[in-house]
Structure formats: C-alpha cells, structure tokens
Amino acid sequence: MTSTDAATEGSEAAALLERTRAVVDPHLRAAVESLPGGMRRVAMYHFGWADAEGDEGSAAPGPAGKAIRPALVLAAVRALGGDPKRAVRAAVAVELVHNFTLLHDDVIDEDTTRRHRPTAWAAFGVPDAVITGDAMLALALRLLADDDHPASGPAAARLTACVIELCAGQQADCAFEERGPREVTLDECLTMAMAKTGALLGCACAVGALYAGASDRSVGAMDGFGRESGISFQLIDDLIGIWGDPARTGKPAGADLTAHKKSLPVVAALTSGTPAAADLAALYAGPLGAPDAVRRAADAVERAGGRDWAQATAADRMARAVHHLSRAVPDLAAAGDLLSLAEFVTRRSH
C-alpha cells in the first residue's frame, strides 16, 4: 500500500468512526445518564462529557474514544446484509464493556492520565472508578436483556463469555509482572494479548454477524477476523506505548517501559538472544523512572529486534484477519468498512 492509499484508507476509517459516533453516542450517553448519581458523575467524566465537578460546559475536548468496537459491530452487520439500525443497542453494549475494562485497567496499571487529563480513579479515587466500571458492565448486559432483537440472547451469551476471557487475559498480564524479565515466553504473551485485546474485537464482529442473522460458520469467521485484527491492534498499541508521542497519546513517553510492562515488543526483544536482550533485562531489573533510562530501554528493544518483529507480526496477523473475513464475506468489496477499520487500527500512531 502506498502512502497515498494509506492516507485514503485512514480518511475513510476516520469518516466511518465519526458516523458511528454520531449514531452511537446519543444512545451511549442516554445509557450512562440512567446510572445513579455518583456513578453517573464518574462515567460522564470518564467519557469526557463533564469535568470532575460535573460541569458539562467544561467537558474534555474531542470525542469520547475512537468508537472502534461499535464501528466493528455495525460494519459487520452491513457486510453481511443486515440492518445496522437494529444493532445500535448491541454496539453500545460492546462499547460499555470496553470502557468497563478501561476503568479497571487504569486502576490496575496505576495510570494517572488518559485522553490528556487525570484518569477516573486519579480524579475520584479507586473505589468510585472500580464501582463505576462494574456498573457499566451490568448496564451493557441490561441493554441486551431489554433488546427485542432475536439475536440479543446469543449476543449476551457471547459478550459474557468474552468478559471472562478478558479477565483471564488481564490476570495473565498482571502475573507476568511478578516474573523475571526473561521468564515470560512470546507464546504466553501472544495468548494473553489474544484474550485481553483480540477477544473483544472478535466479539464485536461476531455480535454484528449475529444481528445480521448470519450462519454459525460466518459468526465464527467474523470472530476470527476481529481476533487477528486485535492482535495487530495490540502490537501497534505496544509500539505506541514505547515510542508514542505524548502530545498525541496523552500519556508520558515510554510509559510502558517505566511500568516495566512485558509488552509484545519487549518480550520479543528479551527472548531474542541478542546482546541487546541482556542490556534490556538489566535495565528491567532496576527502576526506569528517569528519562535517560527510558530512552536506553527503548533503544535496547529496537536493537534486539523487538520493534521490527512487532511491525512484521502486525502485518502477518492482518493477513490472517483478511483470510477469516473472506470466509464470511467472499466478496470483500462488501466488507470495505471492516477492512478500512482494520487498516486504521494497524496504522495509527496514537
């Protein structure tokens, strides 16, 4: 793909995400506003619709997230000939589950910044952030329970199974932090990423297929497309966590390195058997708070091949994703929105 093609693909995806937000955000906001007062206040802040005092006039600039997951739900419905208007409630449910994970992840990772301002737990405290995340999960399931679409039951079952898988992935990620720099294998890390990130993107696509009335085979293929896209997404996210521009990410430079995260590029570097792998392991054995130490760790990851491996593997996983998609939608021209979204998540820089 040329740079012009990539720019076109990116603009198409950006327009699609904007259209998705226009459709989904009013329903998402209505769902959030149905929460009891204290939880509503935290959730409104988390989504950027109000400040910590509850003032909507001082809301955070920009949209409340990229809306990738609800866009996948609606794009999957369209690709399989369904009516996306009937799947908006399901798309909102998936987005609520995603934000439930964000609220909890920020607490677990002790991240103090998201979207260029304090995270919910940093603004309101850990109990309020965790409880609001729990409420978002329950709210997502209630939306599906109240939906009269025939696919709502199977969609709820798939979403709840996905949440369990997400939790397993998060638990594995946390467990990695207790192990030495060279004690986590790349296969373990990929399995964790599939559960923590791939599962929900796969679920989003599968839910869209269910709402389109697709066959079990097509639902499974859509799940595979989302999961492989999710691995690509995670690989790029991990690269951004090391080399992303703080002005664009809203997080400090090299935040994942400072936190000693065993992300995919880091584990690939640590297990490379190169001299740079030994340098990185030594750095990971000590504090990485100083900017110079973070720069040296990033350089070691790159010298050990972690950056190149992550970029190449992201491309390979995207090829696998397209193969899965072709099993559900043989004429890929009908799946243009899904392909644009997949390209977008693997070519973004923040």
GROMACS .gro file of N, CA and C in nm, residues 45-106:
model
  186
   45TYR      N    1  -1.757   1.187   3.345
   45TYR     CA    2  -1.619   1.237   3.341
   45TYR      C    3  -1.532   1.146   3.255
   46HIS      N    4  -1.543   1.016   3.277
   46HIS     CA    5  -1.459   0.920   3.204
   46HIS      C    6  -1.479   0.934   3.053
   47PHE      N    7  -1.602   0.952   3.009
   47PHE     CA    8  -1.629   0.965   2.866
   47PHE      C    9  -1.596   1.104   2.812
   48GLY      N   10  -1.561   1.197   2.900
   48GLY     CA   11  -1.524   1.331   2.854
   48GLY      C   12  -1.642   1.423   2.835
   49TRP      N   13  -1.758   1.388   2.892
   49TRP     CA   14  -1.877   1.470   2.875
   49TRP      C   15  -1.894   1.574   2.986
   50ALA      N   16  -1.813   1.563   3.091
   50ALA     CA   17  -1.820   1.659   3.201
   50ALA      C   18  -1.684   1.661   3.271
   51ASP      N   19  -1.661   1.766   3.348
   51ASP     CA   20  -1.538   1.770   3.426
   51ASP      C   21  -1.561   1.699   3.559
   52ALA      N   22  -1.461   1.699   3.645
   52ALA     CA   23  -1.470   1.625   3.771
   52ALA      C   24  -1.576   1.683   3.864
   53GLU      N   25  -1.614   1.810   3.842
   53GLU     CA   26  -1.719   1.872   3.924
   53GLU      C   27  -1.858   1.846   3.866
   54GLY      N   28  -1.863   1.777   3.752
   54GLY     CA   29  -1.992   1.750   3.690
   54GLY      C   30  -2.036   1.856   3.592
   55ASP      N   31  -1.950   1.952   3.564
   55ASP     CA   32  -1.983   2.063   3.473
   55ASP      C   33  -1.966   2.018   3.328
   56GLU      N   34  -2.074   2.007   3.256
   56GLU     CA   35  -2.068   1.963   3.116
   56GLU      C   36  -2.014   2.073   3.026
   57GLY      N   37  -2.015   2.196   3.072
   57GLY     CA   38  -1.960   2.305   2.993
   57GLY      C   39  -1.808   2.303   2.990
   58SER      N   40  -1.749   2.226   3.082
   58SER     CA   41  -1.602   2.214   3.088
   58SER      C   42  -1.558   2.075   3.046
   59ALA      N   43  -1.633   2.014   2.957
   59ALA     CA   44  -1.602   1.879   2.912
   59ALA      C   45  -1.469   1.875   2.839
   60ALA      N   46  -1.409   1.755   2.835
   60ALA     CA   47  -1.282   1.737   2.765
   60ALA      C   48  -1.302   1.759   2.615
   61PRO      N   49  -1.205   1.821   2.547
   61PRO     CA   50  -1.218   1.840   2.402
   61PRO      C   51  -1.206   1.707   2.329
   62GLY      N   52  -1.272   1.698   2.214
   62GLY     CA   53  -1.261   1.578   2.133
   62GLY      C   54  -1.364   1.473   2.170
   63PRO      N   55  -1.373   1.367   2.088
   63PRO     CA   56  -1.472   1.262   2.110
   63PRO      C   57  -1.438   1.174   2.228
   64ALA      N   58  -1.538   1.103   2.279
   64ALA     CA   59  -1.520   1.012   2.392
   64ALA      C   60  -1.468   0.878   2.342
   65GLY      N   61  -1.344   0.874   2.300
   65GLY     CA   62  -1.288   0.750   2.247
   65GLY      C   63  -1.305   0.740   2.097
   66LYS      N   64  -1.238   0.641   2.038
   66LYS     CA   65  -1.239   0.629   1.892
   66LYS      C   66  -1.362   0.559   1.838
   67ALA      N   67  -1.434   0.483   1.922
   67ALA     CA   68  -1.554   0.409   1.880
   67ALA      C   69  -1.522   0.298   1.782
   68ILE      N   70  -1.404   0.238   1.793
   68ILE     CA   71  -1.366   0.130   1.701
   68ILE      C   72  -1.456   0.009   1.719
   69ARG      N   73  -1.483  -0.029   1.842
   69ARG     CA   74  -1.559  -0.152   1.866
   69ARG      C   75  -1.705  -0.141   1.822
   70PRO      N   76  -1.777  -0.033   1.855
   70PRO     CA   77  -1.911  -0.022   1.799
   70PRO      C   78  -1.912  -0.009   1.647
   71ALA      N   79  -1.808   0.052   1.592
   71ALA     CA   80  -1.799   0.061   1.446
   71ALA      C   81  -1.785  -0.078   1.385
   72LEU      N   82  -1.709  -0.165   1.451
   72LEU     CA   83  -1.696  -0.303   1.402
   72LEU      C   84  -1.829  -0.377   1.407
   73VAL      N   85  -1.905  -0.357   1.513
   73VAL     CA   86  -2.037  -0.421   1.523
   73VAL      C   87  -2.123  -0.381   1.403
   74LEU      N   88  -2.136  -0.251   1.380
   74LEU     CA   89  -2.224  -0.202   1.273
   74LEU      C   90  -2.170  -0.236   1.135
   75ALA      N   91  -2.038  -0.232   1.118
   75ALA     CA   92  -1.979  -0.267   0.988
   75ALA      C   93  -1.999  -0.414   0.957
   76ALA      N   94  -1.991  -0.500   1.059
   76ALA     CA   95  -2.013  -0.643   1.037
   76ALA      C   96  -2.158  -0.670   0.996
   77VAL      N   97  -2.251  -0.598   1.058
   77VAL     CA   98  -2.392  -0.612   1.020
   77VAL      C   99  -2.410  -0.577   0.873
   78ARG      N  100  -2.353  -0.463   0.833
   78ARG     CA  101  -2.367  -0.419   0.693
   78ARG      C  102  -2.302  -0.518   0.597
   79ALA      N  103  -2.184  -0.567   0.632
   79ALA     CA  104  -2.111  -0.658   0.542
   79ALA      C  105  -2.189  -0.785   0.515
   80LEU      N  106  -2.273  -0.825   0.610
   80LEU     CA  107  -2.349  -0.950   0.597
   80LEU      C  108  -2.495  -0.925   0.560
   81GLY      N  109  -2.524  -0.803   0.518
   81GLY     CA  110  -2.657  -0.775   0.464
   81GLY      C  111  -2.764  -0.746   0.565
   82GLY      N  112  -2.727  -0.717   0.692
   82GLY     CA  113  -2.825  -0.685   0.794
   82GLY      C  114  -2.856  -0.537   0.802
   83ASP      N  115  -2.942  -0.502   0.897
   83ASP     CA  116  -2.981  -0.363   0.917
   83ASP      C  117  -2.907  -0.309   1.039
   84PRO      N  118  -2.807  -0.222   1.019
   84PRO     CA  119  -2.728  -0.172   1.133
   84PRO      C  120  -2.810  -0.092   1.233
   85LYS      N  121  -2.922  -0.034   1.189
   85LYS     CA  122  -3.004   0.044   1.282
   85LYS      C  123  -3.058  -0.044   1.395
   86ARG      N  124  -3.078  -0.172   1.367
   86ARG     CA  125  -3.132  -0.262   1.469
   86ARG      C  126  -3.022  -0.314   1.562
   87ALA      N  127  -2.898  -0.281   1.532
   87ALA     CA  128  -2.786  -0.331   1.614
   87ALA      C  129  -2.720  -0.222   1.697
   88VAL      N  130  -2.778  -0.102   1.700
   88VAL     CA  131  -2.717   0.008   1.773
   88VAL      C  132  -2.708  -0.024   1.922
   89ARG      N  133  -2.812  -0.083   1.978
   89ARG     CA  134  -2.809  -0.118   2.120
   89ARG      C  135  -2.695  -0.215   2.149
   90ALA      N  136  -2.673  -0.311   2.060
   90ALA     CA  137  -2.564  -0.406   2.078
   90ALA      C  138  -2.429  -0.336   2.069
   91ALA      N  139  -2.418  -0.241   1.975
   91ALA     CA  140  -2.293  -0.166   1.961
   91ALA      C  141  -2.263  -0.086   2.087
   92VAL      N  142  -2.365  -0.028   2.148
   92VAL     CA  143  -2.348   0.046   2.273
   92VAL      C  144  -2.304  -0.048   2.384
   93ALA      N  145  -2.363  -0.167   2.389
   93ALA     CA  146  -2.325  -0.265   2.492
   93ALA      C  147  -2.178  -0.301   2.482
   94VAL      N  148  -2.130  -0.322   2.360
   94VAL     CA  149  -1.988  -0.356   2.341
   94VAL      C  150  -1.899  -0.240   2.385
   95GLU      N  151  -1.940  -0.116   2.354
   95GLU     CA  152  -1.860  -0.001   2.394
   95GLU      C  153  -1.859   0.016   2.546
   96LEU      N  154  -1.969  -0.014   2.611
   96LEU     CA  155  -1.973  -0.007   2.757
   96LEU      C  156  -1.878  -0.110   2.819
   97VAL      N  157  -1.875  -0.230   2.762
   97VAL     CA  158  -1.783  -0.331   2.813
   97VAL      C  159  -1.638  -0.285   2.794
   98HIS      N  160  -1.608  -0.228   2.680
   98HIS     CA  161  -1.473  -0.177   2.657
   98HIS      C  162  -1.436  -0.074   2.762
   99ASN      N  163  -1.526   0.017   2.795
   99ASN     CA  164  -1.495   0.121   2.892
   99ASN      C  165  -1.493   0.068   3.034
  100PHE      N  166  -1.567  -0.036   3.062
  100PHE     CA  167  -1.552  -0.107   3.190
  100PHE      C  168  -1.408  -0.155   3.206
  101THR      N  169  -1.351  -0.211   3.098
  101THR     CA  170  -1.213  -0.259   3.107
  101THR      C  171  -1.115  -0.143   3.123
  102LEU      N  172  -1.142  -0.030   3.057
  102LEU     CA  173  -1.051   0.085   3.069
  102LEU      C  174  -1.047   0.138   3.212
  103LEU      N  175  -1.163   0.150   3.274
  103LEU     CA  176  -1.168   0.199   3.411
  103LEU      C  177  -1.088   0.108   3.505
  104HIS      N  178  -1.105  -0.022   3.488
  104HIS     CA  179  -1.034  -0.117   3.574
  104HIS      C  180  -0.885  -0.123   3.540
  105ASP      N  181  -0.853  -0.121   3.410
  105ASP     CA  182  -0.712  -0.127   3.369
  105ASP      C  183  -0.634  -0.008   3.424
  106ASP      N  184  -0.694   0.110   3.421
  106ASP     CA  185  -0.623   0.228   3.471
  106ASP      C  186  -0.590   0.214   3.620
   0.00000   0.00000   0.00000
